[in-house]
Amino acid sequence: MTRRNNDAYYTEQGLTLELLKYLDLSKYRTALEPCVGDGHIKSVVQAKYPHLVYTTNDIDLTKEADSHYDATYKSDNNQQRSLYQYFDYEGFIKDKWWDCCITNFPYNVQDAILPLVWQHVELLAFIPRLTWLEPTRTRAQFLQENAKHCRYQIIYNPRPRYDSKGSDNVTSMFIVYDKGFYGNPEQIYATDWQSNVL
């Protein structure tokens, strides 16, 4: 199967609607969306929490976003560069903090983007495959260090579709990390979610 350009696999709005049954964002004021795509997640969140002030990014120049930077590490003259150095160049992200980030990182680079975003938010909710919980070399340290901050694991069945043909479906979840939470995650089995469209 040919992958879409920029690993663009989009999020059914019903996944975010299900997340918001458990997640109260009323106390938050700012939100970061580093991989906004067509805005499927953002539109659902803002429909319920219109007060949130968003900063958006997407690598795809055709997408409506505040900026269009590569949110992964890149090697340039033996120096590591990241989303934050790119943003800093534009004056967007240096020394900034967002209350929350709800996103669907591209699966093939999520291990690179996630730690960068986590440095700048209080709450992070994203959609990995269920196998993301495996402590592979690229994420074992993150999983171990942040286990106490994992608030929710919302596992979806039926499997979400990530393309219009319905051929790309995978067992996935919304996982929520909250720096203000200390404990064990609540595991929720979402078996009646629907592919709602606002």
PDB file of C-alpha atoms in Angstrom:
ATOM      1  CA  MET A   1       0.000   0.000   0.000  1.00  0.00           C
ATOM      2  CA  THR A   2       1.300   3.443  -0.872  1.00  0.00           C
ATOM      3  CA  ARG A   3       1.462   5.769   2.116  1.00  0.00           C
ATOM      4  CA  ARG A   4      -0.129   9.168   1.819  1.00  0.00           C
ATOM      5  CA  ASN A   5       2.077  12.211   1.441  1.00  0.00           C
ATOM      6  CA  ASN A   6       3.343  13.487   4.809  1.00  0.00           C
ATOM      7  CA  ASP A   7       1.890  10.338   6.450  1.00  0.00           C
ATOM      8  CA  ALA A   8      -1.535  12.003   6.403  1.00  0.00           C
ATOM      9  CA  TYR A   9      -4.033   9.672   8.022  1.00  0.00           C
ATOM     10  CA  TYR A  10      -6.992  11.513   9.412  1.00  0.00           C
ATOM     11  CA  THR A  11      -8.942  11.166  12.648  1.00  0.00           C
ATOM     12  CA  GLU A  12     -12.617  10.278  12.754  1.00  0.00           C
ATOM     13  CA  GLN A  13     -14.356  12.923  14.819  1.00  0.00           C
ATOM     14  CA  GLY A  14     -16.127  10.295  16.890  1.00  0.00           C
ATOM     15  CA  LEU A  15     -12.803   9.380  18.517  1.00  0.00           C
ATOM     16  CA  THR A  16     -12.432  12.891  19.915  1.00  0.00           C
ATOM     17  CA  LEU A  17     -16.092  13.054  20.947  1.00  0.00           C
ATOM     18  CA  GLU A  18     -15.536   9.882  22.964  1.00  0.00           C
ATOM     19  CA  LEU A  19     -12.394  11.342  24.576  1.00  0.00           C
ATOM     20  CA  LEU A  20     -14.268  14.456  25.651  1.00  0.00           C
ATOM     21  CA  LYS A  21     -16.745  12.332  27.638  1.00  0.00           C
ATOM     22  CA  TYR A  22     -13.912  11.805  30.126  1.00  0.00           C
ATOM     23  CA  LEU A  23     -11.734  14.877  29.682  1.00  0.00           C
ATOM     24  CA  ASP A  24     -12.812  18.246  31.090  1.00  0.00           C
ATOM     25  CA  LEU A  25     -10.922  21.077  29.404  1.00  0.00           C
ATOM     26  CA  SER A  26     -12.922  23.926  30.938  1.00  0.00           C
ATOM     27  CA  LYS A  27     -10.031  25.032  33.184  1.00  0.00           C
ATOM     28  CA  TYR A  28      -7.587  25.257  30.274  1.00  0.00           C
ATOM     29  CA  ARG A  29      -7.097  28.346  28.138  1.00  0.00           C
ATOM     30  CA  THR A  30      -4.488  27.521  25.473  1.00  0.00           C
ATOM     31  CA  ALA A  31      -3.978  24.571  23.153  1.00  0.00           C
ATOM     32  CA  LEU A  32      -1.190  23.414  20.840  1.00  0.00           C
ATOM     33  CA  GLU A  33      -1.944  21.316  17.738  1.00  0.00           C
ATOM     34  CA  PRO A  34       1.415  20.450  16.112  1.00  0.00           C
ATOM     35  CA  CYS A  35      -0.086  18.162  13.411  1.00  0.00           C
ATOM     36  CA  VAL A  36      -3.407  19.855  12.674  1.00  0.00           C
ATOM     37  CA  GLY A  37      -4.056  18.327   9.239  1.00  0.00           C
ATOM     38  CA  ASP A  38      -7.630  19.124   8.182  1.00  0.00           C
ATOM     39  CA  GLY A  39      -8.515  20.114  11.740  1.00  0.00           C
ATOM     40  CA  HIS A  40     -10.750  17.138  12.578  1.00  0.00           C
ATOM     41  CA  ILE A  41      -9.652  17.004  16.226  1.00  0.00           C
ATOM     42  CA  LYS A  42      -9.488  20.775  16.670  1.00  0.00           C
ATOM     43  CA  SER A  43     -13.016  21.285  15.298  1.00  0.00           C
ATOM     44  CA  VAL A  44     -14.495  18.802  17.790  1.00  0.00           C
ATOM     45  CA  VAL A  45     -12.592  20.264  20.740  1.00  0.00           C
ATOM     46  CA  GLN A  46     -13.475  23.850  19.848  1.00  0.00           C
ATOM     47  CA  ALA A  47     -17.147  22.987  19.363  1.00  0.00           C
ATOM     48  CA  LYS A  48     -17.279  22.022  23.055  1.00  0.00           C
ATOM     49  CA  TYR A  49     -14.599  24.429  24.345  1.00  0.00           C
ATOM     50  CA  PRO A  50     -14.728  27.525  22.110  1.00  0.00           C
ATOM     51  CA  HIS A  51     -12.719  29.546  24.640  1.00  0.00           C
ATOM     52  CA  LEU A  52      -9.494  27.629  23.867  1.00  0.00           C
ATOM     53  CA  VAL A  53      -6.897  29.694  22.038  1.00  0.00           C
ATOM     54  CA  TYR A  54      -5.061  27.460  19.573  1.00  0.00           C
ATOM     55  CA  THR A  55      -1.576  27.513  18.080  1.00  0.00           C
ATOM     56  CA  THR A  56      -1.499  25.179  15.065  1.00  0.00           C
ATOM     57  CA  ASN A  57       1.199  23.660  12.888  1.00  0.00           C
ATOM     58  CA  ASP A  58       1.309  21.210   9.999  1.00  0.00           C
ATOM     59  CA  ILE A  59       4.170  20.161   7.756  1.00  0.00           C
ATOM     60  CA  ASP A  60       1.833  20.226   4.740  1.00  0.00           C
ATOM     61  CA  LEU A  61       1.820  23.690   3.174  1.00  0.00           C
ATOM     62  CA  THR A  62      -1.692  23.144   1.822  1.00  0.00           C
ATOM     63  CA  LYS A  63      -3.180  22.849   5.325  1.00  0.00           C
ATOM     64  CA  GLU A  64      -4.595  25.809   7.207  1.00  0.00           C
ATOM     65  CA  ALA A  65      -2.195  26.333  10.116  1.00  0.00           C
ATOM     66  CA  ASP A  66      -0.330  29.097  11.905  1.00  0.00           C
ATOM     67  CA  SER A  67       2.957  27.600  10.709  1.00  0.00           C
ATOM     68  CA  HIS A  68       4.288  24.803   8.509  1.00  0.00           C
ATOM     69  CA  TYR A  69       7.324  23.237  10.130  1.00  0.00           C
ATOM     70  CA  ASP A  70       8.607  19.707  10.402  1.00  0.00           C
ATOM     71  CA  ALA A  71       7.789  18.712  13.978  1.00  0.00           C
ATOM     72  CA  THR A  72      10.495  16.029  14.142  1.00  0.00           C
ATOM     73  CA  TYR A  73      14.198  16.022  14.879  1.00  0.00           C
ATOM     74  CA  LYS A  74      16.375  16.762  11.883  1.00  0.00           C
ATOM     75  CA  SER A  75      20.122  16.598  11.473  1.00  0.00           C
ATOM     76  CA  ASP A  76      21.777  19.712  10.105  1.00  0.00           C
ATOM     77  CA  ASN A  77      25.527  20.176  10.260  1.00  0.00           C
ATOM     78  CA  ASN A  78      25.745  17.663  13.124  1.00  0.00           C
ATOM     79  CA  GLN A  79      23.362  19.736  15.228  1.00  0.00           C
ATOM     80  CA  GLN A  80      19.978  18.459  16.307  1.00  0.00           C
ATOM     81  CA  ARG A  81      17.110  20.697  15.311  1.00  0.00           C
ATOM     82  CA  SER A  82      13.566  20.288  16.491  1.00  0.00           C
ATOM     83  CA  LEU A  83      10.098  21.721  16.102  1.00  0.00           C
ATOM     84  CA  TYR A  84      10.926  24.134  18.888  1.00  0.00           C
ATOM     85  CA  GLN A  85      14.047  25.528  17.269  1.00  0.00           C
ATOM     86  CA  TYR A  86      12.132  26.067  14.047  1.00  0.00           C
ATOM     87  CA  PHE A  87       9.342  27.793  15.920  1.00  0.00           C
ATOM     88  CA  ASP A  88      11.815  29.779  17.956  1.00  0.00           C
ATOM     89  CA  TYR A  89      13.260  31.140  14.716  1.00  0.00           C
ATOM     90  CA  GLU A  90       9.816  32.567  13.973  1.00  0.00           C
ATOM     91  CA  GLY A  91       9.321  33.684  17.562  1.00  0.00           C
ATOM     92  CA  PHE A  92       6.327  31.383  18.056  1.00  0.00           C
ATOM     93  CA  ILE A  93       7.325  28.880  20.688  1.00  0.00           C
ATOM     94  CA  LYS A  94      10.384  29.947  22.651  1.00  0.00           C
ATOM     95  CA  ASP A  95       9.722  29.896  26.388  1.00  0.00           C
ATOM     96  CA  LYS A  96       6.021  29.240  25.763  1.00  0.00           C
ATOM     97  CA  TRP A  97       3.664  26.899  27.509  1.00  0.00           C
ATOM     98  CA  TRP A  98       0.287  25.541  26.451  1.00  0.00           C
ATOM     99  CA  ASP A  99      -2.292  24.104  28.775  1.00  0.00           C
ATOM    100  CA  CYS A 100      -3.108  21.156  26.529  1.00  0.00           C
ATOM    101  CA  CYS A 101      -2.417  19.356  23.286  1.00  0.00           C
ATOM    102  CA  ILE A 102      -4.887  16.931  21.696  1.00  0.00           C
ATOM    103  CA  THR A 103      -3.528  15.509  18.469  1.00  0.00           C
ATOM    104  CA  ASN A 104      -2.923  12.541  16.211  1.00  0.00           C
ATOM    105  CA  PHE A 105       0.811  12.425  15.553  1.00  0.00           C
ATOM    106  CA  PRO A 106       1.845  10.679  12.315  1.00  0.00           C
ATOM    107  CA  TYR A 107       2.572   7.137  13.504  1.00  0.00           C
ATOM    108  CA  ASN A 108       5.917   6.897  11.757  1.00  0.00           C
ATOM    109  CA  VAL A 109       7.366   9.922  13.626  1.00  0.00           C
ATOM    110  CA  GLN A 110       5.326  10.114  16.831  1.00  0.00           C
ATOM    111  CA  ASP A 111       8.226   8.936  18.990  1.00  0.00           C
ATOM    112  CA  ALA A 112      10.222  11.957  17.791  1.00  0.00           C
ATOM    113  CA  ILE A 113       7.464  14.567  18.144  1.00  0.00           C
ATOM    114  CA  LEU A 114       5.893  13.451  21.426  1.00  0.00           C
ATOM    115  CA  PRO A 115       8.770  14.259  23.843  1.00  0.00           C
ATOM    116  CA  LEU A 116       9.129  17.711  22.295  1.00  0.00           C
ATOM    117  CA  VAL A 117       5.460  18.543  22.750  1.00  0.00           C
ATOM    118  CA  TRP A 118       5.380  17.084  26.281  1.00  0.00           C
ATOM    119  CA  GLN A 119       8.007  19.636  27.368  1.00  0.00           C
ATOM    120  CA  HIS A 120       5.601  22.487  26.615  1.00  0.00           C
ATOM    121  CA  VAL A 121       2.157  21.328  27.766  1.00  0.00           C
ATOM    122  CA  GLU A 122       0.352  20.396  30.973  1.00  0.00           C
ATOM    123  CA  LEU A 123      -1.907  17.792  29.371  1.00  0.00           C
ATOM    124  CA  LEU A 124      -1.212  15.686  26.281  1.00  0.00           C
ATOM    125  CA  ALA A 125      -3.770  13.431  24.580  1.00  0.00           C
ATOM    126  CA  PHE A 126      -2.838  11.583  21.394  1.00  0.00           C
ATOM    127  CA  ILE A 127      -3.768   8.500  19.377  1.00  0.00           C
ATOM    128  CA  PRO A 128      -1.192   5.734  19.127  1.00  0.00           C
ATOM    129  CA  ARG A 129      -1.605   2.151  18.078  1.00  0.00           C
ATOM    130  CA  LEU A 130      -2.168  -0.127  21.044  1.00  0.00           C
ATOM    131  CA  THR A 131       1.347  -1.489  20.519  1.00  0.00           C
ATOM    132  CA  TRP A 132       2.722   1.921  21.529  1.00  0.00           C
ATOM    133  CA  LEU A 133       2.701   0.637  25.110  1.00  0.00           C
ATOM    134  CA  GLU A 134       5.505  -1.759  24.225  1.00  0.00           C
ATOM    135  CA  PRO A 135       8.722  -0.360  25.754  1.00  0.00           C
ATOM    136  CA  THR A 136      10.757  -0.193  22.554  1.00  0.00           C
ATOM    137  CA  ARG A 137      14.163   1.478  22.494  1.00  0.00           C
ATOM    138  CA  THR A 138      12.715   4.781  21.228  1.00  0.00           C
ATOM    139  CA  ARG A 139      10.079   5.179  23.929  1.00  0.00           C
ATOM    140  CA  ALA A 140      10.948   2.977  26.922  1.00  0.00           C
ATOM    141  CA  GLN A 141      12.400   5.903  28.856  1.00  0.00           C
ATOM    142  CA  PHE A 142       9.370   8.111  28.201  1.00  0.00           C
ATOM    143  CA  LEU A 143       6.968   5.331  29.226  1.00  0.00           C
ATOM    144  CA  GLN A 144       8.867   4.642  32.448  1.00  0.00           C
ATOM    145  CA  GLU A 145       9.360   8.274  33.462  1.00  0.00           C
ATOM    146  CA  ASN A 146       5.760   9.281  32.788  1.00  0.00           C
ATOM    147  CA  ALA A 147       3.814   6.203  33.883  1.00  0.00           C
ATOM    148  CA  LYS A 148       2.602   8.092  36.969  1.00  0.00           C
ATOM    149  CA  HIS A 149       1.145  10.853  34.751  1.00  0.00           C
ATOM    150  CA  CYS A 150      -0.881   8.524  32.515  1.00  0.00           C
ATOM    151  CA  ARG A 151      -4.513   9.343  33.357  1.00  0.00           C
ATOM    152  CA  TYR A 152      -6.533   7.524  30.656  1.00  0.00           C
ATOM    153  CA  GLN A 153      -6.148   4.798  28.062  1.00  0.00           C
ATOM    154  CA  ILE A 154      -9.299   4.835  25.929  1.00  0.00           C
ATOM    155  CA  ILE A 155      -9.263   1.775  23.671  1.00  0.00           C
ATOM    156  CA  TYR A 156     -11.566   1.814  20.634  1.00  0.00           C
ATOM    157  CA  ASN A 157     -13.542  -1.050  19.158  1.00  0.00           C
ATOM    158  CA  PRO A 158     -14.649  -1.212  16.414  1.00  0.00           C
ATOM    159  CA  ARG A 159     -11.283  -0.169  15.086  1.00  0.00           C
ATOM    160  CA  PRO A 160     -11.137   3.384  13.733  1.00  0.00           C
ATOM    161  CA  ARG A 161     -10.659   3.865   9.994  1.00  0.00           C
ATOM    162  CA  TYR A 162      -7.864   6.164   8.925  1.00  0.00           C
ATOM    163  CA  ASP A 163      -8.712   6.381   5.229  1.00  0.00           C
ATOM    164  CA  SER A 164     -11.901   6.882   3.236  1.00  0.00           C
ATOM    165  CA  LYS A 165     -11.888   3.317   1.883  1.00  0.00           C
ATOM    166  CA  GLY A 166     -11.940   1.807   5.355  1.00  0.00           C
ATOM    167  CA  SER A 167      -9.025  -0.423   4.456  1.00  0.00           C
ATOM    168  CA  ASP A 168      -6.600   1.159   6.910  1.00  0.00           C
ATOM    169  CA  ASN A 169      -8.000   0.353  10.328  1.00  0.00           C
ATOM    170  CA  VAL A 170      -5.891  -0.442  13.339  1.00  0.00           C
ATOM    171  CA  THR A 171      -6.449  -1.101  17.036  1.00  0.00           C
ATOM    172  CA  SER A 172      -5.760   2.268  18.599  1.00  0.00           C
ATOM    173  CA  MET A 173      -6.518   4.369  21.643  1.00  0.00           C
ATOM    174  CA  PHE A 174      -6.523   7.885  22.976  1.00  0.00           C
ATOM    175  CA  ILE A 175      -3.891   8.018  25.705  1.00  0.00           C
ATOM    176  CA  VAL A 176      -3.840  10.980  28.076  1.00  0.00           C
ATOM    177  CA  TYR A 177      -0.834  12.224  30.044  1.00  0.00           C
ATOM    178  CA  ASP A 178      -1.381  14.916  32.667  1.00  0.00           C
ATOM    179  CA  LYS A 179       1.499  16.479  34.600  1.00  0.00           C
ATOM    180  CA  GLY A 180      -0.889  17.218  37.481  1.00  0.00           C
ATOM    181  CA  PHE A 181      -1.977  13.583  37.776  1.00  0.00           C
ATOM    182  CA  TYR A 182      -0.169  10.970  39.877  1.00  0.00           C
ATOM    183  CA  GLY A 183      -1.544   7.454  39.913  1.00  0.00           C
ATOM    184  CA  ASN A 184      -2.569   4.554  37.736  1.00  0.00           C
ATOM    185  CA  PRO A 185      -4.328   5.012  34.398  1.00  0.00           C
ATOM    186  CA  GLU A 186      -8.016   4.360  34.025  1.00  0.00           C
ATOM    187  CA  GLN A 187      -8.471   1.918  31.153  1.00  0.00           C
ATOM    188  CA  ILE A 188     -11.696   2.552  29.249  1.00  0.00           C
ATOM    189  CA  TYR A 189     -13.090   0.275  26.541  1.00  0.00           C
ATOM    190  CA  ALA A 190     -14.999   2.430  24.067  1.00  0.00           C
ATOM    191  CA  THR A 191     -17.241  -0.085  22.333  1.00  0.00           C
ATOM    192  CA  ASP A 192     -20.136   2.194  21.378  1.00  0.00           C
ATOM    193  CA  TRP A 193     -18.296   5.141  19.849  1.00  0.00           C
ATOM    194  CA  GLN A 194     -19.538   6.341  16.478  1.00  0.00           C
ATOM    195  CA  SER A 195     -17.930   8.119  13.531  1.00  0.00           C
ATOM    196  CA  ASN A 196     -19.785  11.323  14.238  1.00  0.00           C
ATOM    197  CA  VAL A 197     -19.280  14.324  12.020  1.00  0.00           C
ATOM    198  CA  LEU A 198     -20.182  17.744  13.407  1.00  0.00           C
TER     199      LEU A 198
END
